[in-house]
JSON list of C-alpha atoms in Angstrom, two decimals:
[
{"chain": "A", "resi": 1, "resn": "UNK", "atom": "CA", "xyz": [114.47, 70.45, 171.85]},
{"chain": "A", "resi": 2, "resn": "UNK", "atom": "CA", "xyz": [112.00, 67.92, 171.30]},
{"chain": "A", "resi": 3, "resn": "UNK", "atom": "CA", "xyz": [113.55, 64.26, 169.97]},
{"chain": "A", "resi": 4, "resn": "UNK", "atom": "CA", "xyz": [112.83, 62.29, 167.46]},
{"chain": "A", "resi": 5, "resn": "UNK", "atom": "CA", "xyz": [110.96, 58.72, 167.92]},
{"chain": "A", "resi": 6, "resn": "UNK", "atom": "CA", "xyz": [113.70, 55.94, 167.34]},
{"chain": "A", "resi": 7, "resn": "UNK", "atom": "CA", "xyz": [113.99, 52.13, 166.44]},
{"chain": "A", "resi": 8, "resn": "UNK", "atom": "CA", "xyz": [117.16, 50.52, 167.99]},
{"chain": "A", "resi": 9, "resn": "UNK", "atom": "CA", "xyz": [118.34, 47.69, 166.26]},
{"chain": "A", "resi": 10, "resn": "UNK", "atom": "CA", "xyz": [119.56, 44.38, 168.06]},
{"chain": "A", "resi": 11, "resn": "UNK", "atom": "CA", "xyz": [122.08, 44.99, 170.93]},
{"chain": "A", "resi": 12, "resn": "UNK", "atom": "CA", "xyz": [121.58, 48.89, 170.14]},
{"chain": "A", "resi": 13, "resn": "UNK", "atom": "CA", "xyz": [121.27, 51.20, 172.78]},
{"chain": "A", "resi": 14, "resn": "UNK", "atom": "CA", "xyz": [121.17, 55.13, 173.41]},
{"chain": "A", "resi": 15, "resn": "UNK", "atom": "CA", "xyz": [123.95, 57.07, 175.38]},
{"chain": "A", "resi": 16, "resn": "UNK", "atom": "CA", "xyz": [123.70, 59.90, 176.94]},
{"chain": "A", "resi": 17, "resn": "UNK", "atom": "CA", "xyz": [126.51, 61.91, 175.79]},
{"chain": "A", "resi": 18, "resn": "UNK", "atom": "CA", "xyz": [126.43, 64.21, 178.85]},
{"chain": "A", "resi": 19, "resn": "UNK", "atom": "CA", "xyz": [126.57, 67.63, 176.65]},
{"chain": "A", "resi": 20, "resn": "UNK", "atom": "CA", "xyz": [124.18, 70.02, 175.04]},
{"chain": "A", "resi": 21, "resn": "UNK", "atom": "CA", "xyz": [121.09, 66.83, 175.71]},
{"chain": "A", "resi": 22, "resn": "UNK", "atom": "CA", "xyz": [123.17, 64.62, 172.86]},
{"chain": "A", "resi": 23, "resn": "UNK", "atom": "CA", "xyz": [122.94, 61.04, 172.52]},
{"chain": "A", "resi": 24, "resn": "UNK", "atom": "CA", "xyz": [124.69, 58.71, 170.25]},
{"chain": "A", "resi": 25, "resn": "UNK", "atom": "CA", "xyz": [123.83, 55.11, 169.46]},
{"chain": "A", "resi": 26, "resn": "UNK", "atom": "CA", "xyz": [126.35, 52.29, 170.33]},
{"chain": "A", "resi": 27, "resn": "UNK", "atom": "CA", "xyz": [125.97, 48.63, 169.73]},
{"chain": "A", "resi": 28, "resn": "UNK", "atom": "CA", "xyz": [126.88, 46.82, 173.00]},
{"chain": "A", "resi": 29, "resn": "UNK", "atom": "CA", "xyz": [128.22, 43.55, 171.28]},
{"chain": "A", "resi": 30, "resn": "UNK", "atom": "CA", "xyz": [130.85, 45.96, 168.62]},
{"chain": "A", "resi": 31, "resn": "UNK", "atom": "CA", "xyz": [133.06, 48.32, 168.98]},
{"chain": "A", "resi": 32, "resn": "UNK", "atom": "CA", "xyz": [132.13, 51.27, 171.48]},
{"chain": "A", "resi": 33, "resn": "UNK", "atom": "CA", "xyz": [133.65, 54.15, 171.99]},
{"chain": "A", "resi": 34, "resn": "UNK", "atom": "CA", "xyz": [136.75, 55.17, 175.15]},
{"chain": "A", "resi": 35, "resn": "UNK", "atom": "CA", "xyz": [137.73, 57.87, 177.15]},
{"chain": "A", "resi": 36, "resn": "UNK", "atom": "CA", "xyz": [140.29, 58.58, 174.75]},
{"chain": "A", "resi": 37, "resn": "UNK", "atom": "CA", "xyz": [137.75, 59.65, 171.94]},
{"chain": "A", "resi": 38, "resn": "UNK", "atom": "CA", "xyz": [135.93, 62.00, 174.43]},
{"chain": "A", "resi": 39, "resn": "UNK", "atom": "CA", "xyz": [139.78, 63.35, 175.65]},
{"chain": "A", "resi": 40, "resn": "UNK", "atom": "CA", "xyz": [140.44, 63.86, 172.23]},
{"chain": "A", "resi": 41, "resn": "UNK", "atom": "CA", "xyz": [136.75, 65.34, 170.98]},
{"chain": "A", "resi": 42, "resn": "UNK", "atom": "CA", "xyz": [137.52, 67.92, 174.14]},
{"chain": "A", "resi": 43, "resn": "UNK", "atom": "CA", "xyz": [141.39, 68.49, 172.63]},
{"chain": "A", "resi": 44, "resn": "UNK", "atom": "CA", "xyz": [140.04, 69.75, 169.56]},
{"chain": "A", "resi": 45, "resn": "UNK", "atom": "CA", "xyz": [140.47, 73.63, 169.02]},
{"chain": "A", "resi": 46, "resn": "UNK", "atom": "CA", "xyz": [138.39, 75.66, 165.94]},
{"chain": "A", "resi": 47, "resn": "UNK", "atom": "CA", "xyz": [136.09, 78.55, 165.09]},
{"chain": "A", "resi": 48, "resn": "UNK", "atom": "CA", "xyz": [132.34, 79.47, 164.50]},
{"chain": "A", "resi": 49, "resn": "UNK", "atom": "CA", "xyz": [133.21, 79.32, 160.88]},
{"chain": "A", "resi": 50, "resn": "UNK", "atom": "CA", "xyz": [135.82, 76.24, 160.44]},
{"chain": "A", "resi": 51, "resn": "UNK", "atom": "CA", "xyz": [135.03, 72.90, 159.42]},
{"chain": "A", "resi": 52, "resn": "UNK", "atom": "CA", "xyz": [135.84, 69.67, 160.48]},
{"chain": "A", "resi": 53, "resn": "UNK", "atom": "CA", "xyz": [136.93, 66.25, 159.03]},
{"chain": "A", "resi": 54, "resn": "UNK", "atom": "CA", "xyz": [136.19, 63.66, 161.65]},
{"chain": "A", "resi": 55, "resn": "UNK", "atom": "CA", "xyz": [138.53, 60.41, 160.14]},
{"chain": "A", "resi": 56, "resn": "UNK", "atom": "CA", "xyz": [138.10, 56.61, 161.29]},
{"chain": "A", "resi": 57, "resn": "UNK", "atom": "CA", "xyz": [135.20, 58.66, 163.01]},
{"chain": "A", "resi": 58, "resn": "UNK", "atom": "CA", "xyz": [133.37, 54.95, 164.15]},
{"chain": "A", "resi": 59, "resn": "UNK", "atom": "CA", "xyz": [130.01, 55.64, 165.46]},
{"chain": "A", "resi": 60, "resn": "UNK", "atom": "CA", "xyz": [130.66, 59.60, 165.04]},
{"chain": "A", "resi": 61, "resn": "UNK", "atom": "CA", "xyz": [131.03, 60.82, 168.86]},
{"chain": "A", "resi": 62, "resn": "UNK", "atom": "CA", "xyz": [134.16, 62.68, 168.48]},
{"chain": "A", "resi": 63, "resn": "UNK", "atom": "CA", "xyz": [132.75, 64.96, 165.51]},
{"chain": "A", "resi": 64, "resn": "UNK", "atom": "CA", "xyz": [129.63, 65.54, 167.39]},
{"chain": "A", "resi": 65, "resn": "UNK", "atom": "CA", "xyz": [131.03, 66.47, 170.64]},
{"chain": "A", "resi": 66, "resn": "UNK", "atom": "CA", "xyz": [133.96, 68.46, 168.99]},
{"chain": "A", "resi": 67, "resn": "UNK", "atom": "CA", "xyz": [131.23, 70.71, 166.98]},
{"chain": "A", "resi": 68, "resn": "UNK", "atom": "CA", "xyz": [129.25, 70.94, 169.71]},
{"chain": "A", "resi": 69, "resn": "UNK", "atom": "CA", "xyz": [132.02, 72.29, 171.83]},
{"chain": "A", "resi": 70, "resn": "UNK", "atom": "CA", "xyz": [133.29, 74.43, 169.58]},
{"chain": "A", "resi": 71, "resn": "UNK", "atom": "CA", "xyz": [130.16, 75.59, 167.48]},
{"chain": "A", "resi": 72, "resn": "UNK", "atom": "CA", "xyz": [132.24, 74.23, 164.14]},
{"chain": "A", "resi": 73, "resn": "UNK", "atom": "CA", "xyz": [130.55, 75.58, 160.76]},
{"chain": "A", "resi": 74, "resn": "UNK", "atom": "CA", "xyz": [130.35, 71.77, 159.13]},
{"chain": "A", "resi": 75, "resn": "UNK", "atom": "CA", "xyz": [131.54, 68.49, 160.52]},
{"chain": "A", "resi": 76, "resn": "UNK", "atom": "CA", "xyz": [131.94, 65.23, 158.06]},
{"chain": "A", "resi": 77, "resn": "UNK", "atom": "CA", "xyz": [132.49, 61.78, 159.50]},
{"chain": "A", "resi": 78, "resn": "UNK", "atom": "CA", "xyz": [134.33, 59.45, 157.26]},
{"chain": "A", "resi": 79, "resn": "UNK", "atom": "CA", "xyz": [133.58, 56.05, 158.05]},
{"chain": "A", "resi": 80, "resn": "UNK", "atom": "CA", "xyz": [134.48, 53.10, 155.77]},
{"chain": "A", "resi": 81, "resn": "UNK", "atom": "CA", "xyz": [132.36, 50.43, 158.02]},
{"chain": "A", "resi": 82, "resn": "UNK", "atom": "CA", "xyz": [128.77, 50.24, 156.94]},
{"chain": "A", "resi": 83, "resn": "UNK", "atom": "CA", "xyz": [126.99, 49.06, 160.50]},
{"chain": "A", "resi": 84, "resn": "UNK", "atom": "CA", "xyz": [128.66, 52.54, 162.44]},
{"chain": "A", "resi": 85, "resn": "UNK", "atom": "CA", "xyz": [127.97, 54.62, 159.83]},
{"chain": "A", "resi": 86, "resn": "UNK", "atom": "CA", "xyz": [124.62, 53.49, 160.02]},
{"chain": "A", "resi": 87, "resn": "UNK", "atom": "CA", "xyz": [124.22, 54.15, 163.55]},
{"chain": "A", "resi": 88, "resn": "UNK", "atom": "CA", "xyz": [126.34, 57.72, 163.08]},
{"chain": "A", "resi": 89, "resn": "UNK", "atom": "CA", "xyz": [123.88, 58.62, 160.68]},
{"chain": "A", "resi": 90, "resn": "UNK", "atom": "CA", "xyz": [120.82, 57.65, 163.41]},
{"chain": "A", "resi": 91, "resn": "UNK", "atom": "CA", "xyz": [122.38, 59.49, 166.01]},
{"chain": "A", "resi": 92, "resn": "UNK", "atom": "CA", "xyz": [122.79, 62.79, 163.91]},
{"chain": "A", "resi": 93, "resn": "UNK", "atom": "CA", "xyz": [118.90, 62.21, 162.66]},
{"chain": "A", "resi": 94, "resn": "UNK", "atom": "CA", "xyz": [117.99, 61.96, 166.47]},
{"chain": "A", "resi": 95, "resn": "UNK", "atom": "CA", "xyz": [119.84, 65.12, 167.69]},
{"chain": "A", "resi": 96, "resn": "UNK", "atom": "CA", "xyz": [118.95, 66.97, 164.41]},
{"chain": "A", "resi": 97, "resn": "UNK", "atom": "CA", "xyz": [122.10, 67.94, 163.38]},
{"chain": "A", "resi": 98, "resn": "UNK", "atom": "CA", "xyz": [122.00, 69.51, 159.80]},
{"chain": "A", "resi": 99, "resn": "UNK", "atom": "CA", "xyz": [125.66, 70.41, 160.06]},
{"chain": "A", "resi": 100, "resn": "UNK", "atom": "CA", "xyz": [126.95, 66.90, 160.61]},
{"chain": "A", "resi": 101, "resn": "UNK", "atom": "CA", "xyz": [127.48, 64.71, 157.30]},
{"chain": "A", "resi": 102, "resn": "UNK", "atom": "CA", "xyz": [128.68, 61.16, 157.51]},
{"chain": "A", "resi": 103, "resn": "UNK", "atom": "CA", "xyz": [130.34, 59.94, 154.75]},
{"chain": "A", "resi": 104, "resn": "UNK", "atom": "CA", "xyz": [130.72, 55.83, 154.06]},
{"chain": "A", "resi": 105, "resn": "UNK", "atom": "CA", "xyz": [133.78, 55.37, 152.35]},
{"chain": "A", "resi": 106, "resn": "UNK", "atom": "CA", "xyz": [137.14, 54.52, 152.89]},
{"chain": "A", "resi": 107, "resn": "UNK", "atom": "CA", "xyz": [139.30, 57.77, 153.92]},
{"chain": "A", "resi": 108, "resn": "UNK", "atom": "CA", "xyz": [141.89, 57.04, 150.99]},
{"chain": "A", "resi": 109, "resn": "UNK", "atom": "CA", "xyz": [141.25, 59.45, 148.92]},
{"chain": "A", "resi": 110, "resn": "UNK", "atom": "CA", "xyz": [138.59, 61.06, 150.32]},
{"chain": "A", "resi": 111, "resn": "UNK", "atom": "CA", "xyz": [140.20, 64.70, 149.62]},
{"chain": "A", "resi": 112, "resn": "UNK", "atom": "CA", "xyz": [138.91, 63.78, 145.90]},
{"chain": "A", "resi": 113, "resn": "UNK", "atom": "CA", "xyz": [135.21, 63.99, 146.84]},
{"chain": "A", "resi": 114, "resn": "UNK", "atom": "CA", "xyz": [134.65, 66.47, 149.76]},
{"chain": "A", "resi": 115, "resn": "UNK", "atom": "CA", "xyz": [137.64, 68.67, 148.90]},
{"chain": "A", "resi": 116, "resn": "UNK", "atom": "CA", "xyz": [141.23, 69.96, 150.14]},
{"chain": "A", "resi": 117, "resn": "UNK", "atom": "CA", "xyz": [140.46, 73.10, 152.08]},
{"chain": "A", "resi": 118, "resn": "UNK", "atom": "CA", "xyz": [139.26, 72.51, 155.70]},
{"chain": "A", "resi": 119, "resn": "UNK", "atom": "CA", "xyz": [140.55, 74.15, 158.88]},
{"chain": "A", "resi": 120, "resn": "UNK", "atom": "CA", "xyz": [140.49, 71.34, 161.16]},
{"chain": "A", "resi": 121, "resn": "UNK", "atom": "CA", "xyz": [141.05, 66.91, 160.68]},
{"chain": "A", "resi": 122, "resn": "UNK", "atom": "CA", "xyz": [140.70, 64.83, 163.60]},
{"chain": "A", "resi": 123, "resn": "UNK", "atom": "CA", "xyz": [141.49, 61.07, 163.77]},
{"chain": "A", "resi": 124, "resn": "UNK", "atom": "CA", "xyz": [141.51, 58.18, 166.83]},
{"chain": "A", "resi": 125, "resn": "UNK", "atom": "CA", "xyz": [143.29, 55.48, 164.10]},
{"chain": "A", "resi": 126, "resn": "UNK", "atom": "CA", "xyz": [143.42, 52.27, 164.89]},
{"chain": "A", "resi": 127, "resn": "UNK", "atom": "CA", "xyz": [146.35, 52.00, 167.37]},
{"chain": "A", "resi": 128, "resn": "UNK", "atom": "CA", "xyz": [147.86, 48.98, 166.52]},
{"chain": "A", "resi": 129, "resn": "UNK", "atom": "CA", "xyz": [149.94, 47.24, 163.50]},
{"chain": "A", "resi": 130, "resn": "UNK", "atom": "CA", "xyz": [148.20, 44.79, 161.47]},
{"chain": "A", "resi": 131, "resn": "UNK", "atom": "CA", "xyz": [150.37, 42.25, 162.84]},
{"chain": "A", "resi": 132, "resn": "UNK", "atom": "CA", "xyz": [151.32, 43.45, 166.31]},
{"chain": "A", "resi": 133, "resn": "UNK", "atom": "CA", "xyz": [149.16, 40.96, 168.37]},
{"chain": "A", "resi": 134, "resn": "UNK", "atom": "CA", "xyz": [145.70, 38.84, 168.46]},
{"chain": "A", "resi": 135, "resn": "UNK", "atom": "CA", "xyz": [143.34, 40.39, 165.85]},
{"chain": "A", "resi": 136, "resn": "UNK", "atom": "CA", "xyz": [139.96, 40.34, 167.54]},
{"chain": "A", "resi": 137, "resn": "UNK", "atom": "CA", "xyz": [137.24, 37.78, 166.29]},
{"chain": "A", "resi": 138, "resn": "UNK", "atom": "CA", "xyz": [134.93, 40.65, 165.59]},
{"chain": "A", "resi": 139, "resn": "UNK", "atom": "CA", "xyz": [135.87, 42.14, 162.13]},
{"chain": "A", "resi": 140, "resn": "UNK", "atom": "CA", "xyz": [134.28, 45.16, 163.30]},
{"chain": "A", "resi": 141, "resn": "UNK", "atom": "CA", "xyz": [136.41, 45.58, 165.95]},
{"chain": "A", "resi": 142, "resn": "UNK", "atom": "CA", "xyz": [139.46, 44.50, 164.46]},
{"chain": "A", "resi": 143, "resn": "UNK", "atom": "CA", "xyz": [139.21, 47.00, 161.74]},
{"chain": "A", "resi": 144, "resn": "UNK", "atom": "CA", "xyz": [139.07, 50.07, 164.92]},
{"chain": "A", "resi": 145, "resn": "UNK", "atom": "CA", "xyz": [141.67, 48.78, 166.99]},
{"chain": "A", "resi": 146, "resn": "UNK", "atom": "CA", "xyz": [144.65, 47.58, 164.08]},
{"chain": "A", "resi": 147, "resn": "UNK", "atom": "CA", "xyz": [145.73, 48.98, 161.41]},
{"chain": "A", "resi": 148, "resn": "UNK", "atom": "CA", "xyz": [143.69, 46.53, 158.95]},
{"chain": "A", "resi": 149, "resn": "UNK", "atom": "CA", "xyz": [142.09, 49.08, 156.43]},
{"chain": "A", "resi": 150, "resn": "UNK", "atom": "CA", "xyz": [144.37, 51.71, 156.82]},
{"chain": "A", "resi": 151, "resn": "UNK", "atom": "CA", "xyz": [147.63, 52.39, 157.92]},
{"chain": "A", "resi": 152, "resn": "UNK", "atom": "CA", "xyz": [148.71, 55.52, 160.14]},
{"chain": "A", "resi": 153, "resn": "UNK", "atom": "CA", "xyz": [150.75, 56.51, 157.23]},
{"chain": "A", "resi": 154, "resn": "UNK", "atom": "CA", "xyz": [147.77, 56.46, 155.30]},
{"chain": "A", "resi": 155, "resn": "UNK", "atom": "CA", "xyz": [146.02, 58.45, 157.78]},
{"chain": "A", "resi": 156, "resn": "UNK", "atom": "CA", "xyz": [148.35, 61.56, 158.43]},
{"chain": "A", "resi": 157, "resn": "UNK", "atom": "CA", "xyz": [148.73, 61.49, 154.08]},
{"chain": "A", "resi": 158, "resn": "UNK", "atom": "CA", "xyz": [145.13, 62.03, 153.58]},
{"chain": "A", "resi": 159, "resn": "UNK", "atom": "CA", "xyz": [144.59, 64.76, 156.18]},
{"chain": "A", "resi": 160, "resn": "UNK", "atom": "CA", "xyz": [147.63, 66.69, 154.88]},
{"chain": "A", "resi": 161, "resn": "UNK", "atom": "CA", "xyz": [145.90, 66.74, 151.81]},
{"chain": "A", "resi": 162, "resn": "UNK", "atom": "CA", "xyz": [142.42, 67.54, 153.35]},
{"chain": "A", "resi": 163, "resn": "UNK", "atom": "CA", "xyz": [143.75, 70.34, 155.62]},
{"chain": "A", "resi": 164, "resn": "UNK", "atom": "CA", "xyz": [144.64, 73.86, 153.73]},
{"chain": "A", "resi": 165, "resn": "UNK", "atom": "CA", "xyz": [147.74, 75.72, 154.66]},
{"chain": "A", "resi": 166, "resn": "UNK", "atom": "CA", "xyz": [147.96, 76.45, 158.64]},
{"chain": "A", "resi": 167, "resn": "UNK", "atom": "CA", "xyz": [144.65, 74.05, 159.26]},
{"chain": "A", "resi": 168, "resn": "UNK", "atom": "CA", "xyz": [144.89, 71.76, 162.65]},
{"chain": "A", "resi": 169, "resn": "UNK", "atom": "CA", "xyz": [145.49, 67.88, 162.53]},
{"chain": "A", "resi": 170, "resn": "UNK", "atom": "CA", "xyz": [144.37, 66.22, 166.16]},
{"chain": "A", "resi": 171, "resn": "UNK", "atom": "CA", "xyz": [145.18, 62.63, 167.00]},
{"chain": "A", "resi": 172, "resn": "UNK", "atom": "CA", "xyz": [145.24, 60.46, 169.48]},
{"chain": "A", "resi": 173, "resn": "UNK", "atom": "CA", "xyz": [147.60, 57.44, 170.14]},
{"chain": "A", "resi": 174, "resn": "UNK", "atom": "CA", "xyz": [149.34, 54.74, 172.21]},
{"chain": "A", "resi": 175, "resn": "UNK", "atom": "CA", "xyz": [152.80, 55.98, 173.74]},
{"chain": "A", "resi": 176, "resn": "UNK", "atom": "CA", "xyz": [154.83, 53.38, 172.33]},
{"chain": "A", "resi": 177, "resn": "UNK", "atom": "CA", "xyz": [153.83, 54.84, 168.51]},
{"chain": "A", "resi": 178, "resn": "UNK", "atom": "CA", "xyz": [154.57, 58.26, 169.32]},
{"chain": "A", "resi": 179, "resn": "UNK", "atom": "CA", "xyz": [157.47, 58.41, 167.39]},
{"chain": "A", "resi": 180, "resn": "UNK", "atom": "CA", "xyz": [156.28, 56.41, 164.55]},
{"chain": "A", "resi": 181, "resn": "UNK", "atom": "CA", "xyz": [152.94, 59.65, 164.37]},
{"chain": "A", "resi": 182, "resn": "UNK", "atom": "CA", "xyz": [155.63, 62.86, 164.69]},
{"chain": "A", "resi": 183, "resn": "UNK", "atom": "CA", "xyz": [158.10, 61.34, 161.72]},
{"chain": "A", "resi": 184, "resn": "UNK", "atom": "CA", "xyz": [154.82, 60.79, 159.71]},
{"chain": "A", "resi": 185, "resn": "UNK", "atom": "CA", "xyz": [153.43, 63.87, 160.46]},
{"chain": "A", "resi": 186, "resn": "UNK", "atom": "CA", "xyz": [156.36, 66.20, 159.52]},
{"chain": "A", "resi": 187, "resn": "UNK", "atom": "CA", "xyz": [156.99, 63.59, 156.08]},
{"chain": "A", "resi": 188, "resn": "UNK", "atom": "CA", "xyz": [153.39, 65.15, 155.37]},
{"chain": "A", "resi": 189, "resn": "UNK", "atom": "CA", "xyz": [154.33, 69.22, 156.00]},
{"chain": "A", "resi": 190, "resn": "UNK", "atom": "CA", "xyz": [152.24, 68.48, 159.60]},
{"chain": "A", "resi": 191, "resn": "UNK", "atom": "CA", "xyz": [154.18, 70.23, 162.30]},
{"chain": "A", "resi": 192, "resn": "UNK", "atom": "CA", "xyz": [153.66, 68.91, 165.84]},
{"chain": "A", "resi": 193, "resn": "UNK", "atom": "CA", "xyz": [152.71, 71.90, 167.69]},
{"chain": "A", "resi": 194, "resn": "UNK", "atom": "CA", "xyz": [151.15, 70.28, 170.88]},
{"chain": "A", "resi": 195, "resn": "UNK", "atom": "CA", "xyz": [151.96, 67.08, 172.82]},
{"chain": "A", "resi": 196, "resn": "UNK", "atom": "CA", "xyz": [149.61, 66.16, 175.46]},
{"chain": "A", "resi": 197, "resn": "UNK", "atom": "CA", "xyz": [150.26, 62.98, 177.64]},
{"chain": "A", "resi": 198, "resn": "UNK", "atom": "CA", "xyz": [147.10, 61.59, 179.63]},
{"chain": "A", "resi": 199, "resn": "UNK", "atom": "CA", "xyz": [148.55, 59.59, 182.21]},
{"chain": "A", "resi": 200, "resn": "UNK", "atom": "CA", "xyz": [147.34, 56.49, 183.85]},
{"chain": "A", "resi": 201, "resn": "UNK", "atom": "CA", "xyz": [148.37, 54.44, 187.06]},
{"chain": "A", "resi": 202, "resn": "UNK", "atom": "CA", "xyz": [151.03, 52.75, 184.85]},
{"chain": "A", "resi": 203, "resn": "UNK", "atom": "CA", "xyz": [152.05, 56.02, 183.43]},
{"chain": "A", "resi": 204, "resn": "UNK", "atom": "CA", "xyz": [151.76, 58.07, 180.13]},
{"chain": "A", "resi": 205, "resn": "UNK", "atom": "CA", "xyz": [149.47, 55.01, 178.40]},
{"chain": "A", "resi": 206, "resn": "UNK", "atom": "CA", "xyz": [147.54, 58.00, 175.65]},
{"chain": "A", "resi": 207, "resn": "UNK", "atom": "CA", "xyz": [149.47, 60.49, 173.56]},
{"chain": "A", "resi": 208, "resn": "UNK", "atom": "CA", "xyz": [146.78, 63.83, 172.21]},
{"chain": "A", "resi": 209, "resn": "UNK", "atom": "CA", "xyz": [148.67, 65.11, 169.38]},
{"chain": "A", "resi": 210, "resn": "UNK", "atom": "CA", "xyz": [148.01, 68.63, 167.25]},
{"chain": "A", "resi": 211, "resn": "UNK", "atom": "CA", "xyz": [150.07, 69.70, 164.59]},
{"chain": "A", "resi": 212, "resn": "UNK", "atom": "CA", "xyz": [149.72, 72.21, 161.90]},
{"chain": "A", "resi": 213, "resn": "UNK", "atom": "CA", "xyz": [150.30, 71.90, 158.28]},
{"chain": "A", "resi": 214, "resn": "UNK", "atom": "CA", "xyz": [153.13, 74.04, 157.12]},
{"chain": "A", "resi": 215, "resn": "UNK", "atom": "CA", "xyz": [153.94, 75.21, 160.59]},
{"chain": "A", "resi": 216, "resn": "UNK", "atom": "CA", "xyz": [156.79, 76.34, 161.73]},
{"chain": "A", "resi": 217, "resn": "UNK", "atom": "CA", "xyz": [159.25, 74.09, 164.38]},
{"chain": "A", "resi": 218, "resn": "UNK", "atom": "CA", "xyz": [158.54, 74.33, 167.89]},
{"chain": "A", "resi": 219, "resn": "UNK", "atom": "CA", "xyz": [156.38, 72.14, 170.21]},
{"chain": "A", "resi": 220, "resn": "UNK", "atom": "CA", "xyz": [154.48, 72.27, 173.64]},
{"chain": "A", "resi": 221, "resn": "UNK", "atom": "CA", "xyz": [154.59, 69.71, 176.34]},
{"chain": "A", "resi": 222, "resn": "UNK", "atom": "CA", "xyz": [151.54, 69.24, 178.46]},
{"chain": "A", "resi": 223, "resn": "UNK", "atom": "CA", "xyz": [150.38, 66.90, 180.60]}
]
């Protein structure tokens, strides 16, 4: 498939998302995106004909890899910052996807306008309180990493109300808020299913995290 010409803005550049010839722009000097989005984009189970609701979806990889992986019906990114919805909407212009549809707005709410009936809702919140350390100097980047826009409260609310009965939440998270995501997530009729714990050479750092609204109890360990 042939590309389209593009313009990269200051500090821009084009990465090679290493699946299906995708790219996705990134802005060097803002917030880019981890291993843990990727680890959670490949976490992500649906169908041929399920949709997907991408929250906090920042420059829009783990939406794009997750319905590329999984052949997803429709995929909306919900992004409330202007500058990485920009670019999400750049990279989905450049790899021609007319399933993907970014969405600038806050994700409060956001049930209202796109509706209460999807399969699948993935989120990488921010991980961090609002006041649970040094807020970065970058807004941009202080808005991904703590909880400055939206709470994880907030975040497990909305996609209980965006997911219809038996749809798929999948999150990712620090270790240490584990505990904080599973009480929030059955307060919301979102039963942890799936525990995943990616471990690192301090130990289990990264939580992946699927639950299913109105599910029944009983959860997997994996690691």
């Amino acid at each position: 498939m042939v590309k389209k010409i593009i313009t990269l803005n200051k500090d821009e550049r084009l990465d090679d998302l290493q699946f299906n010839n995708l790219f996705i722009i990134q802005n060097k000097q803002s917030y880019c995106f981890t291993s843990d989005a990727v680890a959670l984009a490949n976490f992500v189970r649906c169908g041929a004909k399920d949709t997907i609701v991408d929250l906090c979806s920042g420059s829009g990889v783990i939406g794009i890899l997750a319905q590329a992986k999984t052949n997803a019906k429709q995929v909306y990114l919900v992004e409330l910052q202007p500058s990485l919805s920009d670019m999400s909407k750049r990279s989905v212009e450049y790899n021609k996807l007319s399933n993907v549809k970014v969405i600038n707005k806050p994700l409060q709410g956001v049930n209202k306008l796109i509706g209460n009936n999807f399969e699948v809702v993935v989120c990488n919140p921010p991980y961090k309180i609002y006041n649970g350390g040094m807020l970065s100097e970058k807004q941009e980047i202080a808005i991904c990493k703590n909880e400055v826009t939206v709470t994880l409260e907030e975040i497990v609310k909305e996609a209980s109300l965006l997911l219809k009965f038996g749809g798929r939440f999948f999150t990712v998270n620090k270790e240490e808020r584990l505990v904080d995501l599973l009480c929030l997530m059955r307060k919301y009729t979102i039963e942890p299913k799936v525990i995943k714990f990616i471990k690192s050479e301090k130990g289990a750092a990264v939580v992946l995290v699927e639950g299913k609204k109105g599910g029944k109890t009983g959860v997997k360990i994996q690691f």
